[in-house]
PDB file of C-alpha atoms in Angstrom:
ATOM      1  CA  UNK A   1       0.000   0.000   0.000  1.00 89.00           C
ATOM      2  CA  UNK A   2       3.030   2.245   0.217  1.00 92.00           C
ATOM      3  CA  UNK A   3       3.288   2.650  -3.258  1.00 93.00           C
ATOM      4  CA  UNK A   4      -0.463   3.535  -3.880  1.00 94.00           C
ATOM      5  CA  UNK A   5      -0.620   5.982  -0.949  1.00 96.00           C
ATOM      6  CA  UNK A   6       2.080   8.013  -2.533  1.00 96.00           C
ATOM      7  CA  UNK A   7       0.690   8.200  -5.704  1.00 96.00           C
ATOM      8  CA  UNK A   8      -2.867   8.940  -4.145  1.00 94.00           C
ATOM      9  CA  UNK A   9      -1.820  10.916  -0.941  1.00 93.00           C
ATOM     10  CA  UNK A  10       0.632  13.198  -2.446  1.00 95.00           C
ATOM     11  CA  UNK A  11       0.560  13.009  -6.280  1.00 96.00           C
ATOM     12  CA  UNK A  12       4.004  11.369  -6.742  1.00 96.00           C
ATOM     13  CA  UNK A  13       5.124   9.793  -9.873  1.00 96.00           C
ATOM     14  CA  UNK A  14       5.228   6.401 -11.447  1.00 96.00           C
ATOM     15  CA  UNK A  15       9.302   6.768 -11.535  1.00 97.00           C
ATOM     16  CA  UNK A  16       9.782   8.203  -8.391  1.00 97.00           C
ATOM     17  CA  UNK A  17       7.805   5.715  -6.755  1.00 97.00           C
ATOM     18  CA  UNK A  18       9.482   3.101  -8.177  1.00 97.00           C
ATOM     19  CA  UNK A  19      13.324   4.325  -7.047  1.00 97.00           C
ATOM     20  CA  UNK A  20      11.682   4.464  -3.544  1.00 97.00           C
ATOM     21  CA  UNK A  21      10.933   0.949  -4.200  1.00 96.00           C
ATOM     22  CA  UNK A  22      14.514   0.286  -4.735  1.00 97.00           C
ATOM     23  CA  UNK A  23      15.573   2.315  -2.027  1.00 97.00           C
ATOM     24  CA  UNK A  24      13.072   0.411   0.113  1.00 96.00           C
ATOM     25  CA  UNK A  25      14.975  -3.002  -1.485  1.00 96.00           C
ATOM     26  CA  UNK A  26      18.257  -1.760  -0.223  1.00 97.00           C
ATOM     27  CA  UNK A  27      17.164  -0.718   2.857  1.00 96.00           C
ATOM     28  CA  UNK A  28      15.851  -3.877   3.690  1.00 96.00           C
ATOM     29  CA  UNK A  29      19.377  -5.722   2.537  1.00 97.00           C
ATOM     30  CA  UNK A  30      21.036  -3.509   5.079  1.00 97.00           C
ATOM     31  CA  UNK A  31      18.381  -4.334   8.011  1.00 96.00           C
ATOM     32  CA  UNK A  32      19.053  -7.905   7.072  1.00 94.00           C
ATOM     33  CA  UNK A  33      22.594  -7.857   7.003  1.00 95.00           C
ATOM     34  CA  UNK A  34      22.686  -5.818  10.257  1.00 94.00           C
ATOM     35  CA  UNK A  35      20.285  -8.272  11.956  1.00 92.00           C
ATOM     36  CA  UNK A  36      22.841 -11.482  12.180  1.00 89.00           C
ATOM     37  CA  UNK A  37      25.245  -9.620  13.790  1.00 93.00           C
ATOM     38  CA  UNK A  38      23.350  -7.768  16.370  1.00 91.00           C
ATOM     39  CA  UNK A  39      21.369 -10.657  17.035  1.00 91.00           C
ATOM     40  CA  UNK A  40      24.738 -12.341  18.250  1.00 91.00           C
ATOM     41  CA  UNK A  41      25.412  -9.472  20.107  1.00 92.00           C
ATOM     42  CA  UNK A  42      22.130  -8.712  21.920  1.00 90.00           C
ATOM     43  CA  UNK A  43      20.483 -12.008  21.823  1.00 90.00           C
ATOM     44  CA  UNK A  44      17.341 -13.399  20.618  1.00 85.00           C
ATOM     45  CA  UNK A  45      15.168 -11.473  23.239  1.00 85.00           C
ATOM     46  CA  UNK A  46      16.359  -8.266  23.241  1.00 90.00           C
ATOM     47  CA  UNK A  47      16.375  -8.447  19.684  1.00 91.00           C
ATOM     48  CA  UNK A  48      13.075  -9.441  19.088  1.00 87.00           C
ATOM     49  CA  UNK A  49      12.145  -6.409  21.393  1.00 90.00           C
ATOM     50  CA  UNK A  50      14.119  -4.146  19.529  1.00 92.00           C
ATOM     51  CA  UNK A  51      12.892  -5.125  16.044  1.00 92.00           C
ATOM     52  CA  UNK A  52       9.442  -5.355  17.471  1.00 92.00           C
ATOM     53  CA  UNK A  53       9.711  -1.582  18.298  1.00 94.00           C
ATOM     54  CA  UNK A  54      11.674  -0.374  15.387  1.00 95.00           C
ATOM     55  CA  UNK A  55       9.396  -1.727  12.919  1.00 95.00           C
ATOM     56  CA  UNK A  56       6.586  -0.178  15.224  1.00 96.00           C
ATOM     57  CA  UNK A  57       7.914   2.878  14.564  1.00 97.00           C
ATOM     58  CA  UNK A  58       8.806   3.239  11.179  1.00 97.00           C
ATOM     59  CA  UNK A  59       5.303   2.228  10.397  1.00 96.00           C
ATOM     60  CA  UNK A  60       4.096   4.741  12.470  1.00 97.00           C
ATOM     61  CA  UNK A  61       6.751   7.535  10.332  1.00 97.00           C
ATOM     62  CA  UNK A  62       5.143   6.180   7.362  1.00 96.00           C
ATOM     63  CA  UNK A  63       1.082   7.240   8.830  1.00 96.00           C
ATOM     64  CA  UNK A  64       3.031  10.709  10.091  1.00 97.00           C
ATOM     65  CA  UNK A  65       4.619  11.273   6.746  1.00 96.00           C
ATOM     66  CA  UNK A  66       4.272  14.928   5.860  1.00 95.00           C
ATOM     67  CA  UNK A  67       5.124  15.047   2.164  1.00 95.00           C
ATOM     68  CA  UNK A  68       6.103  12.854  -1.027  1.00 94.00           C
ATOM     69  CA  UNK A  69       9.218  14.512  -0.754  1.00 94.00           C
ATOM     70  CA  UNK A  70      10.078  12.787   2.956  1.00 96.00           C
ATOM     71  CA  UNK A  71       9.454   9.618   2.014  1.00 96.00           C
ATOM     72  CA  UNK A  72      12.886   9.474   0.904  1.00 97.00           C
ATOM     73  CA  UNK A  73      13.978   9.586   4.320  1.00 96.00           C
ATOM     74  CA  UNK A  74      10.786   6.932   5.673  1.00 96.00           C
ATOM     75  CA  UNK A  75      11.202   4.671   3.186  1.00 97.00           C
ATOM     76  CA  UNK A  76      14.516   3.201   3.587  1.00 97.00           C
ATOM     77  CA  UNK A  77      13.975   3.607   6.977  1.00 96.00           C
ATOM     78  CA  UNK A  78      10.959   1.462   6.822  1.00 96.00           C
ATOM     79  CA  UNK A  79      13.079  -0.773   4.673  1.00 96.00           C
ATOM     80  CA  UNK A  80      15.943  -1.235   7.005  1.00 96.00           C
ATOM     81  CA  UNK A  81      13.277  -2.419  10.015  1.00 95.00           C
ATOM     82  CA  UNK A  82      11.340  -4.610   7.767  1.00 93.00           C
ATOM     83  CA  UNK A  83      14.756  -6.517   6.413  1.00 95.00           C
ATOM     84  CA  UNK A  84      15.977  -6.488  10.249  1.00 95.00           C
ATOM     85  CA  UNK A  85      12.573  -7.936  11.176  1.00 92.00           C
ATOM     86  CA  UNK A  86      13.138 -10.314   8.778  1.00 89.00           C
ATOM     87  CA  UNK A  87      15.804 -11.743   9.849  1.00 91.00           C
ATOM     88  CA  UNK A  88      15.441 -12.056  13.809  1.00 91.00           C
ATOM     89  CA  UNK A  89      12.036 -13.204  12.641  1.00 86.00           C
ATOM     90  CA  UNK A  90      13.771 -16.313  11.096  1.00 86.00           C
ATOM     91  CA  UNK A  91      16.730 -16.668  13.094  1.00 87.00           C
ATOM     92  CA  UNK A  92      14.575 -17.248  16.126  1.00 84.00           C
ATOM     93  CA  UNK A  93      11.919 -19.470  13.907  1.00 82.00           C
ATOM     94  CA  UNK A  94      14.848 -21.584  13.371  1.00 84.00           C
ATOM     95  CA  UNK A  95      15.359 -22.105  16.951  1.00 81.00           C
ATOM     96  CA  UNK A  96      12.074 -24.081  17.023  1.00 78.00           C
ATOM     97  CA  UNK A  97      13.307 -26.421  14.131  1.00 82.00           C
ATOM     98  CA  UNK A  98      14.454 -29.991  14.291  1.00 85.00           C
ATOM     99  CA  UNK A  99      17.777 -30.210  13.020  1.00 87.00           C
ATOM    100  CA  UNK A 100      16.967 -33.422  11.144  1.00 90.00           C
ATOM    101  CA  UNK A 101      14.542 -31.665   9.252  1.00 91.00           C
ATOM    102  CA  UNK A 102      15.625 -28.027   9.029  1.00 87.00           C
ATOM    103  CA  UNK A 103      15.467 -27.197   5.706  1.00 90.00           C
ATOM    104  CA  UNK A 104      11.636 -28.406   5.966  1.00 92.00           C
ATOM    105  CA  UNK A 105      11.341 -26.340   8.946  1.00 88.00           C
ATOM    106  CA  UNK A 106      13.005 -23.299   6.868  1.00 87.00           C
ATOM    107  CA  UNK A 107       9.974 -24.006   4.406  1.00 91.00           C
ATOM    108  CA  UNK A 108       7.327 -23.944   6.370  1.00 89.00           C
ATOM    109  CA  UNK A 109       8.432 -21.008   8.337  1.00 85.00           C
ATOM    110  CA  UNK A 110       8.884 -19.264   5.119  1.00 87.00           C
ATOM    111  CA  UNK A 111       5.346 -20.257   4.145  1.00 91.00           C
ATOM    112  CA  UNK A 112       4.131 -18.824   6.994  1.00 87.00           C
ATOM    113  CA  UNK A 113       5.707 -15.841   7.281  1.00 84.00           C
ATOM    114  CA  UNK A 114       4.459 -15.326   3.212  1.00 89.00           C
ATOM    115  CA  UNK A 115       1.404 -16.130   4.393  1.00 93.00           C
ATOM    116  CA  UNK A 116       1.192 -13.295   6.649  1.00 86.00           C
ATOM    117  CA  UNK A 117       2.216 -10.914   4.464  1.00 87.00           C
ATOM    118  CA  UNK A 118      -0.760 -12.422   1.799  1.00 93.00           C
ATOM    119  CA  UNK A 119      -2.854 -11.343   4.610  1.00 92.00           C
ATOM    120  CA  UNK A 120      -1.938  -8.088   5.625  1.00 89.00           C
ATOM    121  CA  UNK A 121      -1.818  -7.023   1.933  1.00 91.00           C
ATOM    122  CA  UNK A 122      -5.753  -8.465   1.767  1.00 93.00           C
ATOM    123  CA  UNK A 123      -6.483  -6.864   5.055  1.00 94.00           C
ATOM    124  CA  UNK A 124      -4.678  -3.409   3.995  1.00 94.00           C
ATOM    125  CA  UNK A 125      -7.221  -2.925   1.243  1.00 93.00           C
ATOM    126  CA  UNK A 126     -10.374  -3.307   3.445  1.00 95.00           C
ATOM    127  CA  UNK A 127      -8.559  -0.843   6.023  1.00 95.00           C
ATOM    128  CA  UNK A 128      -7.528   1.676   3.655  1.00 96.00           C
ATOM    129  CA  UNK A 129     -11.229   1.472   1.891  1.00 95.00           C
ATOM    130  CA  UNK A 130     -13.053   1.853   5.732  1.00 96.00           C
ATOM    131  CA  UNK A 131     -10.446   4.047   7.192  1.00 97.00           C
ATOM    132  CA  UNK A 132      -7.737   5.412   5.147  1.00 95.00           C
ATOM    133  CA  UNK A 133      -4.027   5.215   4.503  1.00 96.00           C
ATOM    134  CA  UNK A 134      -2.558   6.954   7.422  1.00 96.00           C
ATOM    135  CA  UNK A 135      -4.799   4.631   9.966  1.00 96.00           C
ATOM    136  CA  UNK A 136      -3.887   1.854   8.548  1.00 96.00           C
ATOM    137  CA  UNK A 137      -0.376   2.760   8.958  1.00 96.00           C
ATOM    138  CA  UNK A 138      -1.366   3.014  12.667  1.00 97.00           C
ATOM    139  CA  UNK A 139      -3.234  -0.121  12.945  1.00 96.00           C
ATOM    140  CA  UNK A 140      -0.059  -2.083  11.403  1.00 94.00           C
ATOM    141  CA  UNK A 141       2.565  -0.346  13.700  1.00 96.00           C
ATOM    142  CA  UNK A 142      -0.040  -1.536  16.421  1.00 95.00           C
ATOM    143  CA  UNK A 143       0.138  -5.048  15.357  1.00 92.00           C
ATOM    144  CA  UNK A 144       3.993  -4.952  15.479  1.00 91.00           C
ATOM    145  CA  UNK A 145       3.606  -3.883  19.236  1.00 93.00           C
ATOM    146  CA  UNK A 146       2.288  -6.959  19.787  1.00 91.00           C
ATOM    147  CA  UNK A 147       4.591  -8.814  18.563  1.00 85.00           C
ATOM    148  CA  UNK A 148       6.547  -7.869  22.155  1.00 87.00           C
ATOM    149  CA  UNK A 149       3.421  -9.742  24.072  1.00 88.00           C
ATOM    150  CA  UNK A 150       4.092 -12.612  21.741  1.00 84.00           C
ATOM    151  CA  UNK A 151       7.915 -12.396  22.501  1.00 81.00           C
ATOM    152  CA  UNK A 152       7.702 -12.443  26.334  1.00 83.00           C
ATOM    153  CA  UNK A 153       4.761 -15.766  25.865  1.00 84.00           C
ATOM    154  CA  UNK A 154       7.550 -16.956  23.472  1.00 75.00           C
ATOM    155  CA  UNK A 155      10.509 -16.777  25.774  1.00 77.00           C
ATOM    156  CA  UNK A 156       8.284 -17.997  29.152  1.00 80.00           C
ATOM    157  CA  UNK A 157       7.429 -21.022  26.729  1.00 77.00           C
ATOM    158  CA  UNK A 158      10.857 -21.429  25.424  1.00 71.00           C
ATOM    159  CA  UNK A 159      13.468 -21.592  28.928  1.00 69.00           C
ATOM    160  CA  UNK A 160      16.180 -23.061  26.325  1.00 60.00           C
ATOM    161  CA  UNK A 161      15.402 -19.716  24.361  1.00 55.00           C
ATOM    162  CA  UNK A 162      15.952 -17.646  27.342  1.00 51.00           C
ATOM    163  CA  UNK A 163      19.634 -19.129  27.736  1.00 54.00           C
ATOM    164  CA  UNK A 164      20.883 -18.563  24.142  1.00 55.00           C
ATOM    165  CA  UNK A 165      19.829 -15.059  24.620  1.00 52.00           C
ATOM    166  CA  UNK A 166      22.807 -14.313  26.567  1.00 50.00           C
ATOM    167  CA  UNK A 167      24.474 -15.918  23.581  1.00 51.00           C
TER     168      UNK A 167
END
């Protein structure tokens, strides 16, 4: 929905909108690349906190966002968070895996984590038609709040967890 609430909210172009795009792309390769190494250095828990926040926010930038002209900052901001999400995300998925069958796990955990991004796409639509761009923007950096209830359940479930987050 990024892409269509720029063009609708603030009139920009076809090209521009597309180099955000890429911007967004690279953004996301940094958050990615980022997110190994400062998951080894704050562990799984604090970095599921962090990223949990961080994406938070730059959802929230993107419902704030002034100006077409901004987004050039938001985007690859945005970008960043969602490849650093990303990557905690399946780092700490792969925690839950059987080793025999990892690359099955991998799958599946990819399938689910596509499937939730099916969904919010689907669900973006419906919000944007009853409530608008910027709300849904709100509503979504909402929803990655909660991902820091879902943490804590996740590490009270997961004690072995809890130990290689001191790792």
């Amino acid at each position: 929905m990024l892409s269509v609430f720029l063009k609708e909210g603030f009139g920009v172009g076809m090209n521009t909108i597309a180099l955000l795009s890429a911007v967004f792309g690279i953004g996301q390769v940094v958050g990615g690349l980022a997110g190994g190494p400062l998951l080894k250095r704050f562990g799984r828990k604090a970095s599921l906190y962090v990223t949990a926040v961080f994406t938070a926010l730059a959802t929230l930038f993107l419902g704030l966002l002034p100006s077409g002209g901004l987004a050039w900052l938001v985007v690859p901001l945005f970008g960043l968070a969602f490849g650093y999400y990303s990557t905690i995300y399946f780092a700490v998925a792969m925690d839950f895996a059987d080793p025999r069958i990892a690359a099955f796990m991998f799958a599946v955990t990819m399938a689910f984590g596509n499937i939730g991004i099916s969904g919010g796409s689907a669900l973006s639509g419906v919000l944007v038609d009853k409530v608008g761009f910027r709300p849904m923007f709100f509503i979504y950096a909402g929803v990655n709040l909660l991902m820091l209830v879902l943490s804590f359940i996740v590490f009270r479930l997961r004690k072995d967890l809890a130990h290689k987050s001191a790792a």
